[in-house]
XYZ file of C-alpha atoms in Angstrom:
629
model
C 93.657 98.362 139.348
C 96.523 96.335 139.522
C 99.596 97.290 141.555
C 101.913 98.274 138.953
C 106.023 97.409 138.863
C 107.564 99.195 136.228
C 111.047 98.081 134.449
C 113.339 100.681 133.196
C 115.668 98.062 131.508
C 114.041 96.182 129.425
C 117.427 94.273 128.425
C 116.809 92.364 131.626
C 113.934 90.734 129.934
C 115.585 89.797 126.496
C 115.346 93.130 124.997
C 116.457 96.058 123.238
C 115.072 99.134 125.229
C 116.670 100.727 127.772
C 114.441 103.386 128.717
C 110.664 104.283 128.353
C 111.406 107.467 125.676
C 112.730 104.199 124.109
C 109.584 102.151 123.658
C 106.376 102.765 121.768
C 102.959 103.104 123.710
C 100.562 100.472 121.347
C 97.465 101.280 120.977
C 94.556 98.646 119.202
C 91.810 100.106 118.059
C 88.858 96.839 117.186
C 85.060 96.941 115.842
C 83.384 94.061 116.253
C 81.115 91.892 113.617
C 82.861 93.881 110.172
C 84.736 92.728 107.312
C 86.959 94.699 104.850
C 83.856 97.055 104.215
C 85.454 99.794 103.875
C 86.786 102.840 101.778
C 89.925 101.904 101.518
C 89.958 98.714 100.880
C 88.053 99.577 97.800
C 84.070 99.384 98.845
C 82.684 101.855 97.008
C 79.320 101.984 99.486
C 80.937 102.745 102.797
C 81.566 105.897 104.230
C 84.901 105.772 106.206
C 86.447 108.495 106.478
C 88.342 108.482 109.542
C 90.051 105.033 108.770
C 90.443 105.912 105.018
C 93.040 108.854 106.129
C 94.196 106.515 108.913
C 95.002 103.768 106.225
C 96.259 106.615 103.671
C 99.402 107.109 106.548
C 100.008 103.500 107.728
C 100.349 99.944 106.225
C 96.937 98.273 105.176
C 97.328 94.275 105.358
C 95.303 92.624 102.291
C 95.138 89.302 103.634
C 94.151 89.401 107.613
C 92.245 86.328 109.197
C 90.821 86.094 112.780
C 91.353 82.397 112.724
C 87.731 81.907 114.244
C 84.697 82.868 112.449
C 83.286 84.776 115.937
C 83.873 86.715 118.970
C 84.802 84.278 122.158
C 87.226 82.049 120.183
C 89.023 84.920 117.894
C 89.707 86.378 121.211
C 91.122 83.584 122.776
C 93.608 83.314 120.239
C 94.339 86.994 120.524
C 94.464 87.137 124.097
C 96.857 83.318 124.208
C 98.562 84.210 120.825
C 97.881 80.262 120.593
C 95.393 78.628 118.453
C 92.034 78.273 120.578
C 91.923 74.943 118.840
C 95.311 73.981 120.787
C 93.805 75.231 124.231
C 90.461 73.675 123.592
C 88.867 77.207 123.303
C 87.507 76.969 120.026
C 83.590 76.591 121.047
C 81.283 79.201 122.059
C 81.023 80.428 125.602
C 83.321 77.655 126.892
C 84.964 77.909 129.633
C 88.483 76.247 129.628
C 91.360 76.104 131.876
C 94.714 77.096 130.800
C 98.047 75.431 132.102
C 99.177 76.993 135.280
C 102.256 78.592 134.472
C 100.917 80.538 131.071
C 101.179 83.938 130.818
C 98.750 85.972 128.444
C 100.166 88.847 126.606
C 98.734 91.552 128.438
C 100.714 90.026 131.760
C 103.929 89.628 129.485
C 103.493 93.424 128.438
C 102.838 94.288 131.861
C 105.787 92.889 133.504
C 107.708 94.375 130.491
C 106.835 97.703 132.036
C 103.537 98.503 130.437
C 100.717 99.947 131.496
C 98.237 97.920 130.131
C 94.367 98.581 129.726
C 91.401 97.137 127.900
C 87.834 99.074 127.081
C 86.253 96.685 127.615
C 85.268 93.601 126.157
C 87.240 90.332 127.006
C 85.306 87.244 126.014
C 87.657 84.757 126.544
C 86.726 81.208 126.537
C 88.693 80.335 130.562
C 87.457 79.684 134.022
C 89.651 82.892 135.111
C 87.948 85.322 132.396
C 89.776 88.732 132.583
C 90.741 88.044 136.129
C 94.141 86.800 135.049
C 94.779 87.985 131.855
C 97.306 90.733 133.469
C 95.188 94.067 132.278
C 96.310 96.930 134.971
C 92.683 98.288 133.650
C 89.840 96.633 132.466
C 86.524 98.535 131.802
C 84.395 101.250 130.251
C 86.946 103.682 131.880
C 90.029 102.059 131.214
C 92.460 104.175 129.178
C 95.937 105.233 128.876
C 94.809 108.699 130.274
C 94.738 106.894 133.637
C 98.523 105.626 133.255
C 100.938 106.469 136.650
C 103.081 108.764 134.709
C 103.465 110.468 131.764
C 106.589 108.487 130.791
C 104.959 105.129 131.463
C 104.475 103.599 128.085
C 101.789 101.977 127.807
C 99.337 99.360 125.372
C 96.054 100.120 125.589
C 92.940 98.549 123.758
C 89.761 99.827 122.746
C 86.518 98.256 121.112
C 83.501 99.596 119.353
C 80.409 97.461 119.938
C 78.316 99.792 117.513
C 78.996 97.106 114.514
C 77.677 94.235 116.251
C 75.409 91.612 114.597
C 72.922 93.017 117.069
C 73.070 96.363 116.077
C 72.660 94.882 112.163
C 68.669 94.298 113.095
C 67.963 96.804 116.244
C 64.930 99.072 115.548
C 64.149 102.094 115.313
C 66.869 102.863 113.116
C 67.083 105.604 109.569
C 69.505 104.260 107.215
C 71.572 106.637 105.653
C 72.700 103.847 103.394
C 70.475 103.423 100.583
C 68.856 99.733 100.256
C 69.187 100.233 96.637
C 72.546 100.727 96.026
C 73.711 97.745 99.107
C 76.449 95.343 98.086
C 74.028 91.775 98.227
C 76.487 88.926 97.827
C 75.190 86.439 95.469
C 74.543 83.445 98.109
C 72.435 86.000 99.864
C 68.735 86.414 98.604
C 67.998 89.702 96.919
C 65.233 90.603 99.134
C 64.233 94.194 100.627
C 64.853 92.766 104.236
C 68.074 91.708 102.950
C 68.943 95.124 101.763
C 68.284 96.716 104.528
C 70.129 94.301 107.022
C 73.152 95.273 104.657
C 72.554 98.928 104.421
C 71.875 99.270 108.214
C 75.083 96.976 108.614
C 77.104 100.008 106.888
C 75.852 103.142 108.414
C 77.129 100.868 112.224
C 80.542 100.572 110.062
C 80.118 105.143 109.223
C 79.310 105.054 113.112
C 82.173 102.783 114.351
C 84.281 105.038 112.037
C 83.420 108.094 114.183
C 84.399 106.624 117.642
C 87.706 105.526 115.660
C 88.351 108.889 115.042
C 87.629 109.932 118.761
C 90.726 107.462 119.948
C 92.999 108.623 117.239
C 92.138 112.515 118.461
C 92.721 111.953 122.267
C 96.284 110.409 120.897
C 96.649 113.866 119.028
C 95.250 116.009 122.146
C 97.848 114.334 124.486
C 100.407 114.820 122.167
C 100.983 110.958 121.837
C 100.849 110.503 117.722
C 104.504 110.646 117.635
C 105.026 108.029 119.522
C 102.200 105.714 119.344
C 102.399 102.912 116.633
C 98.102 101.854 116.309
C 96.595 98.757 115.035
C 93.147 98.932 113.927
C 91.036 95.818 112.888
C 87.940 93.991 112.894
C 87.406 91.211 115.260
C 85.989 88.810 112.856
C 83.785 88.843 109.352
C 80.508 90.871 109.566
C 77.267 90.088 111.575
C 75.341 88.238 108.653
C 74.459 85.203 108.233
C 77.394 82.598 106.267
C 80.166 85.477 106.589
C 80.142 85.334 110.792
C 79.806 81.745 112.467
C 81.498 80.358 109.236
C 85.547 79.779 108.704
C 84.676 81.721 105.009
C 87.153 84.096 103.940
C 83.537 86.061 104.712
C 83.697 84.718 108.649
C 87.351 85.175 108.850
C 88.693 88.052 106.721
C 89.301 91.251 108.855
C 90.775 94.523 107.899
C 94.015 95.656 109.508
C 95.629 98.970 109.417
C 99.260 99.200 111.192
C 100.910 102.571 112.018
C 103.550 103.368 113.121
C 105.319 106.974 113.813
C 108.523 108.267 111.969
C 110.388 108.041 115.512
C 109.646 104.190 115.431
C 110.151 103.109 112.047
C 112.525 100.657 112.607
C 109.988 98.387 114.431
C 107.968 98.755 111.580
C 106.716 95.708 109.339
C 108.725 94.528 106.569
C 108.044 97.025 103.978
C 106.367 99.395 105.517
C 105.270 102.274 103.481
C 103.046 104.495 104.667
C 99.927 104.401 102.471
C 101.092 101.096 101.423
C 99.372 97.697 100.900
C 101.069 94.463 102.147
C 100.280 91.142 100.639
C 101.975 89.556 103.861
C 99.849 86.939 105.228
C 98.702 87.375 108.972
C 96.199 86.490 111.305
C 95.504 87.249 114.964
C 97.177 84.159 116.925
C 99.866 86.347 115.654
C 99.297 89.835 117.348
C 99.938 88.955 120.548
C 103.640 88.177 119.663
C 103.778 91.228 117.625
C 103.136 93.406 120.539
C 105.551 91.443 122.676
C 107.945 91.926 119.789
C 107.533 96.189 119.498
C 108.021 95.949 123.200
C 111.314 94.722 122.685
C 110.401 91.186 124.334
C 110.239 87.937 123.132
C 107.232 86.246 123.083
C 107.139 82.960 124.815
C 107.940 80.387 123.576
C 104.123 78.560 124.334
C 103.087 80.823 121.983
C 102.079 79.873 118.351
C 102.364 82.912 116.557
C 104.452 85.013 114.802
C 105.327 88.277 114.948
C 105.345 90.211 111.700
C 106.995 93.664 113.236
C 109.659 94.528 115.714
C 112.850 92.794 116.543
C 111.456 89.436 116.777
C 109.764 89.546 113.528
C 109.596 86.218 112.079
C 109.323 85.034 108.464
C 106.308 85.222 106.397
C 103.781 82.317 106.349
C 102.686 80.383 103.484
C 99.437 79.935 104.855
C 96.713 80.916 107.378
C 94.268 78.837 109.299
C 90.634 79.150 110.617
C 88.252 76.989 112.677
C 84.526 76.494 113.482
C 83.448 74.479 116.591
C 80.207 74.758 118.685
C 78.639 77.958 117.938
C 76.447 78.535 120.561
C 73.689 75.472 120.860
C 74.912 74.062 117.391
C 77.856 71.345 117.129
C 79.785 71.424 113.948
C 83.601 70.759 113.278
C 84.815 73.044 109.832
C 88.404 73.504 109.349
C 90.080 76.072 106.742
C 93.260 77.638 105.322
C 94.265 80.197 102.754
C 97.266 81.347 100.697
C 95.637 84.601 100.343
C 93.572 83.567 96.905
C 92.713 80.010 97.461
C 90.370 79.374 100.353
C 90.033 75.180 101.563
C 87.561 74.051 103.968
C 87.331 70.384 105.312
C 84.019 69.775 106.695
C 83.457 66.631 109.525
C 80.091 67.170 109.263
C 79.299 67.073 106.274
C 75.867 65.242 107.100
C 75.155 68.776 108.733
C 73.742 71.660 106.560
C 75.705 74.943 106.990
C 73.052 76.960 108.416
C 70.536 75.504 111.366
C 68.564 76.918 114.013
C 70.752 79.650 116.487
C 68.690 81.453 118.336
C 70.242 84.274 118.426
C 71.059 84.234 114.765
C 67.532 83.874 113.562
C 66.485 87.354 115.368
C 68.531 88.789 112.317
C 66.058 89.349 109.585
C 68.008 87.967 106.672
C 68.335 84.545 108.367
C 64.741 84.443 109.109
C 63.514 85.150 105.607
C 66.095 83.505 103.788
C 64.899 80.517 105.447
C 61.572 81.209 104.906
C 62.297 81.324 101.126
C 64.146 78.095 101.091
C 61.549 76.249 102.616
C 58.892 77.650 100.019
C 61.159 76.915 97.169
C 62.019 80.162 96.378
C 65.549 80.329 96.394
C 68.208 79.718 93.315
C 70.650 76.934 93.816
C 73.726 78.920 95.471
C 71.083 80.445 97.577
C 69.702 77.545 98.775
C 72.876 75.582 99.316
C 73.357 76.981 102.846
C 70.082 74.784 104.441
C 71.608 71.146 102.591
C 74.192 69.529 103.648
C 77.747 70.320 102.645
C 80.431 68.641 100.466
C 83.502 66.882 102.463
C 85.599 69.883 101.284
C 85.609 72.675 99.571
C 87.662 75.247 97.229
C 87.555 79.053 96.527
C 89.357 81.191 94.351
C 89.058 84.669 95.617
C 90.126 85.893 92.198
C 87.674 85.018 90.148
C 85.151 83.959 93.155
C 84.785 86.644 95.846
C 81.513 85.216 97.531
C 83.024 81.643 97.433
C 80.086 79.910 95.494
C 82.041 77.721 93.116
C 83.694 75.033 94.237
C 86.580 73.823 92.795
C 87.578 70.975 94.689
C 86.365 67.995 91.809
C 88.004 70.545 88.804
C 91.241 68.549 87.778
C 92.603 71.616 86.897
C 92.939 72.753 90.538
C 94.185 69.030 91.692
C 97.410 70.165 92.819
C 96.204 73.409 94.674
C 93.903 71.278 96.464
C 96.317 68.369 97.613
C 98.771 71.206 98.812
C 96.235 72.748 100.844
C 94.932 69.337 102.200
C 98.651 68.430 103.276
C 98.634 72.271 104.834
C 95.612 72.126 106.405
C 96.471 68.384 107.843
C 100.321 69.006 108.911
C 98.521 72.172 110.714
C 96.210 70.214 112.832
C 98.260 67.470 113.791
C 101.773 69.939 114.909
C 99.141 72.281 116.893
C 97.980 69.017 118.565
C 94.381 70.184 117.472
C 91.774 69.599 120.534
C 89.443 69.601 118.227
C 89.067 66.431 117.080
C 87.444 65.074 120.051
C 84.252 66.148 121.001
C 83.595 69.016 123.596
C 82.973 66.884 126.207
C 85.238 64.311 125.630
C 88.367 66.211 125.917
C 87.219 67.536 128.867
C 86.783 64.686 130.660
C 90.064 62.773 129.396
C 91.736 66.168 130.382
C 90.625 65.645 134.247
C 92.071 67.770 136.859
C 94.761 68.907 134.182
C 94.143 71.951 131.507
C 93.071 70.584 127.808
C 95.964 71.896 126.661
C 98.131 70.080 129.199
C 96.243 66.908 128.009
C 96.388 68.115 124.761
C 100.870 68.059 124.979
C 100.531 64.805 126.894
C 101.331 61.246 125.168
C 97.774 60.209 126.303
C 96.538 62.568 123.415
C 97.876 60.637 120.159
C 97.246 64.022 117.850
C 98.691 62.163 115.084
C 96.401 59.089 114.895
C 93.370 61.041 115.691
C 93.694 63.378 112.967
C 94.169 60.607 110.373
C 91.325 59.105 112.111
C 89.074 62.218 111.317
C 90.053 62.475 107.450
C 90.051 59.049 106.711
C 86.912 58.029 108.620
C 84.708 61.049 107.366
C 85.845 59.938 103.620
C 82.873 57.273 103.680
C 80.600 60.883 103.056
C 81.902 60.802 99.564
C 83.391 57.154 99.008
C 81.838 54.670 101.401
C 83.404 51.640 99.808
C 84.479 48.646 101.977
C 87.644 49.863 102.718
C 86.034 53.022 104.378
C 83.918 50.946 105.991
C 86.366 48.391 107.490
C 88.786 51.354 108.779
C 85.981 52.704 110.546
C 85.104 49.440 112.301
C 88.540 48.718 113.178
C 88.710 52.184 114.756
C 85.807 51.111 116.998
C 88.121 48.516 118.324
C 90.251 51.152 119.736
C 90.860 51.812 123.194
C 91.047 55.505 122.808
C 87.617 56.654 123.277
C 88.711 59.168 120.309
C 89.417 56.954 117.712
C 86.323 54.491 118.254
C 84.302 57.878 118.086
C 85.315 58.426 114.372
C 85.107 54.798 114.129
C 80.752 55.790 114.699
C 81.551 59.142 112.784
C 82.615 56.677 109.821
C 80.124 54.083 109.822
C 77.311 56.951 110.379
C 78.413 58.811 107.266
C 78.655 55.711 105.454
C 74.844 54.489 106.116
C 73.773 58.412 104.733
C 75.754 58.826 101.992
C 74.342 55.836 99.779
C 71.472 53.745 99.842
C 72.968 50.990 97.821
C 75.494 50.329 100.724
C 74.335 46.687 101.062
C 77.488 45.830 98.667
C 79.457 47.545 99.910
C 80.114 45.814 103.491
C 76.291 45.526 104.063
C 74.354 47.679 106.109
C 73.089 44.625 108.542
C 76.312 44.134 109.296
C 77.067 47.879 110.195
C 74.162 48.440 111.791
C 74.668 45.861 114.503
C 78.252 46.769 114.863
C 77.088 50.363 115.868
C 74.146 48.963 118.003
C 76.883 46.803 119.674
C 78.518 50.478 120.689
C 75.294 52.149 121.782
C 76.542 51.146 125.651
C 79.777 52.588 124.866
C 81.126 54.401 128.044
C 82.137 57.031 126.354
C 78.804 59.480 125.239
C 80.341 60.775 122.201
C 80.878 57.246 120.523
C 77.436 56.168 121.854
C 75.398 59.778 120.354
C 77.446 58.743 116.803
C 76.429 55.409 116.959
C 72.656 56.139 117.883
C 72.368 58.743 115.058
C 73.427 56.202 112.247
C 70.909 53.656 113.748
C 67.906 56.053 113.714
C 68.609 56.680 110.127
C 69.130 52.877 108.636
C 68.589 50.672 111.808
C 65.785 48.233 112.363
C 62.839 49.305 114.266
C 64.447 47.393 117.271
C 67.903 49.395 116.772
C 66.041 52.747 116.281
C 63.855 52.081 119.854
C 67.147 51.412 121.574
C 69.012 54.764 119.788
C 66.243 56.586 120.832
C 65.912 55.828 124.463
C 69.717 55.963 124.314
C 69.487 59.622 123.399
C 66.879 60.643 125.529
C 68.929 59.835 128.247
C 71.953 61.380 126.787
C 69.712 64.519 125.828
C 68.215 64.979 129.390
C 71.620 67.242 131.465
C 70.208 65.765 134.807
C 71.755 63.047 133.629
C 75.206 63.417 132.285
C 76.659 67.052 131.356
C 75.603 70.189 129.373
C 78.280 69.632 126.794
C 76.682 65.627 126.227
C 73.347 67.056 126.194
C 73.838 69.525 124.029
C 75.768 66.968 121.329
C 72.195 64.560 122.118
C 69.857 66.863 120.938
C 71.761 68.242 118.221
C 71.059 64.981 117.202
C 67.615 64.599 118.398
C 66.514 68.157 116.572
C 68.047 66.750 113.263
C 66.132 63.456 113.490
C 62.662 64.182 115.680
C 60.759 62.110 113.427
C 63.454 58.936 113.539
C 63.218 59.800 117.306
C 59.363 58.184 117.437
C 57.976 56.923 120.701
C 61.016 58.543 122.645
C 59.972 62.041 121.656
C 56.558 61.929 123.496
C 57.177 63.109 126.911
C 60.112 65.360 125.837
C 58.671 68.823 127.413
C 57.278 66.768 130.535
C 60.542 65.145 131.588
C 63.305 67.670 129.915
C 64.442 70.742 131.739
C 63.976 73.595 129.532
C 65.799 76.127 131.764
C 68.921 74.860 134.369
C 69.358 77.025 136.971
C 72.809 75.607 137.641
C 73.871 75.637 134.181
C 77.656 76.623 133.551
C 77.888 79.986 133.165
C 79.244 80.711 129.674
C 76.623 77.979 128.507
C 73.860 78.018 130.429
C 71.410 78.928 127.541
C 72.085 76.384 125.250
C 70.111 73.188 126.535
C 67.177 75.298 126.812
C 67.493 76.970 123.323
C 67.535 73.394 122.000
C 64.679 71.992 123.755
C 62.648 75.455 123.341
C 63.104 75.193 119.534
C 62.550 71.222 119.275
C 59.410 71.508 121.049
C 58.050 74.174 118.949
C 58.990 71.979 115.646
């Protein structure tokens, strides 16, 4: 346990306490893996009963995002109350460093005077782990029960594990649910194995509800209701496949329930009514500051989000914003935003189909047999859609289109929804100084001995150019006329490794998208501009360039891209974040690959026993699954 300084003037700090009988405890109750599935937010098949009555005396949010589609990033954004995309965060298992001199919320809490305890989960994607978040407690016993003193308030979180995508498929198991009567979204195939991942999905929501219930009675038992304001919510969209992983409303819709006792109502959020709905849009970079803010602190001023109760409470936002990175050993770059009915995704992939091969996704049963289906044919076109690859961008109305299957983004009708939600979506990424549109291991190595989000603030990081450089280069997917094509070979002129990487993004998804290219610019021409940038020093340009080659290049160009890759694929020699961006590549194109491929499982380490912690499976879940292909 931490040693543990309490405050008793919180006016010191900025303010407007001045004693503990003053300040709420906070307690936040999360489940992982879940949605909105519940009773009362309307589903009909769950059995909630515990958060139903919960919900019936507090404020249910309608519109609740975890800004990243799964566990490690959404809580980096909680923990940071910063975009993970801002601290480079925003891939699976990474491990990033954060600027010396930042302070997560739990430490602001706890030098605020809180007692502050977490049971037990962290997940954060930094060197330092839990180590430095500032928890007094951090563990399977960690509780408020254990605080110093009775009138030591304190914030204390708890999380239910039962909900998990793993428990989704774990065996034995007697659903309670009935298969027959389960909710099957219509992207989803209507399969038995399908309804009973779903069913089994809901009676781990009727469990989860139970250990709810057991938090919200110890608060009863130690006569702490009065005085405890509770935030329950899911840490992302549920366990199966296309809702978590993907920047969806599905992946990124949570429910949140906010209560808070008579004796602190005027912390409370702006029209609060207990039992009430608000259509006030939040998301969880935003919780952080809201617990500073019912502290009676305010949050730093590092922090991105915005508090939406206590004295700091900020104004409403327009919209909300999600991200996908590397999820586990799978490289893709989604970006998304909602007003609370539209939902826009950009994709910078697009080349990529939605869904591949996760290795710890496919030991769900719906992803295994709803690929099985798509390779026999079996599958109706908004089934299928998940294994092609995707559209630049994409738009959702909620209203009419709950499962987000029709896209709206070529209607004329929607024109104007979709070029304010491009403009959104773009002014977002470029003010946040988004990390993200470098590659993993670039930004780590132009960030050096400094944090990536010290680089990221830095003049060396031009956020502005490179984020026009993404949209405008990853147009050729859709349009690759000559003046797509010429933008993306001046960018490979550029001396920011960055830039000339989009510059290969570009030309890449201008040699897939058409075959006719040879008027527009000539695909010659492009092709020995990108074999010119195969020797690129920087791996990310090279990868981009080699891809494009062993797709149109002569069989000269695709020997070179090939032996280029291998040695970018092999981590022995360059980094696991390179190799891992190499055989994405490789796994796509295995065929393209030729010659190269031959001696893969001879020379290729399938397990690293020096691998980086947080990613040390990834390399060898690629090369495991390549060489079984």
């Amino acid at each position: 346990m931490r040693r543990f300084s309490f405050l008793v003037l919180i006016t010191i700090l900025g303010g407007s306490f001045t004693s503990a009988a003053d300040r709420p405890n906070i307690v936040w109750v999360t489940s992982e893996d879940n949605g909105p599935h519940l009773g009362c937010y309307g589903d009909e098949y769950a059995d909630t009963p515990r958060l139903d009555e919960l919900a019936s005396r507090s404020l249910r949010y309608r519109t609740c995002w975890s800004n990243a589609p799964v566990c490690a990033p959404a809580r980096t954004t909680l923990i940071s109350g910063m975009y993970a995309t801002s601290l480079g965060g925003h891939h699976m298992r990474s491990e990033v460093r954060l600027p010396s001199a930042m302070k997560l919320y739990p430490a602001v809490l706890h030098d605020a005077g809180y007692f502050c305890t977490n049971n037990s989960k962290t997940d954060y994607n930094f060197v330092s782990g839990a180590d430095d978040a500032g928890w007094d407690e951090n563990g399977k016993q960690a509780s408020f029960r254990n605080r110093p003193s009775p009138d030591t308030p304190f914030f204390s979180v708890f999380n239910f594990t039962i909900s998990h995508e793993s428990k989704i498929r774990n065996q034995p198991h007697t659903l309670v649910h009935d298969p027959a009567d389960a909710p099957v979204p219509s992207y989803h195939p209507d399969v038995p194995e399908v309804r009973r991942d779903w069913a089994q999905y809901y009676d781990r929501l009727t469990e989860m509800d139970a250990m709810v219930g057991e938090v919200l009675d110890q608060l009863e038992e130690d006569g702490l209701t009065d005085s405890t304001i509770i935030f329950y919510y899911g840490d992302h969209g549920s366990g199966m496949p296309r809702s978590k992983r993907w920047p969806f409303n599905s992946g990124l819709h949570v429910p949140l329930i906010v209560h808070v006792p008579e004796k602190f109502q005027s912390l409370a959020p702006q029209n609060y009514l207990p039992g009430g709905v608000s259509n006030q849009l939040v998301s969880f970079v935003d919780c952080g500051p809201t617990a500073i803010s019912l502290a009676g602190v305010e949050p730093p001023a590092n922090m991105q989000g915005v508090p939406f109760a206590g004295p700091h409470a900020g104004e409403p936002k327009e919209y909300l914003f999600g991200y996908r990175g590397r999820m586990d050993e799978r490289i893709d770059r989604v970006r998304s935003c909602t007003d609370g009915r539209f939902v826009y995704l950009r994709h910078f992939y697009p080349d990529r189909p939605y869904l591949k091969y996760i290795q710890y996704m496919f030991q769900t049963p719906t992803t295994r047999v709803w690929k099985e289906m798509f390779d026999a044919g079996q599958l109706n076109e908004v089934q299928a859609k998940v294994w092609k690859p995707k559209p630049l961008e994409e738009l959702f109305d909620l209203q009419s289109d709950p499962d987000e299957v029709v896209n709206l983004a070529q209607d004329p009708a929607y024109h104007d929804q979709l070029t304010a939600m491009q403009m959104a979506l773009k002014t977002w990424m470029i003010e946040t100084r988004d990390l993200g549109v470098l590659p993993e291991a670039q930004f780590l190595q132009l960030a050096g001995d400094q944090s990536p989000r010290e680089y990221g603030l830095s003049d060396e990081f031009v956020a502005e150019a490179l984020v026009e450089a993404a949209w405008s280069a990853t147009k050729a997917w859709e349009t690759p006329d000559q003046a797509t094509v010429a933008l993306a070979t001046g960018l490979l002129n550029e001396p920011h490794p960055g830039l000339r990487y989009w510059g290969a993004r570009g030309l890449n998804l201008a040699l897939q998208s058409r075959s006719d290219i040879q008027s527009d610019g000539g695909t010659t021409a492009i092709c020995q501009t990108l074999a010119d940038t195969l020797d690129d020093d920087d791996p990310a340009v090279a990868i981009a360039a080699a891809e494009a080659l062993l797709i149109r290049g002569s069989d000269g160009q695709r020997r070179a891209a090939a032996q280029r890759l291998a040695f970018l694929a092999n981590v022995k020699n360059t980094s696991h974040p390179v190799a891992i961006a190499a055989l994405n590549v490789v796994d796509t194109h295995p065929t393209e690959m030729g010659v190269a491929m031959e001696k893969f499982g001879e020379r290729f380490p399938v397990d690293v026993p020096d691998s980086p912690r947080r990613i040390n499976k990834y390399v060898g879940n690629l090369m495991k699954h390549l060489l079984t292909q």
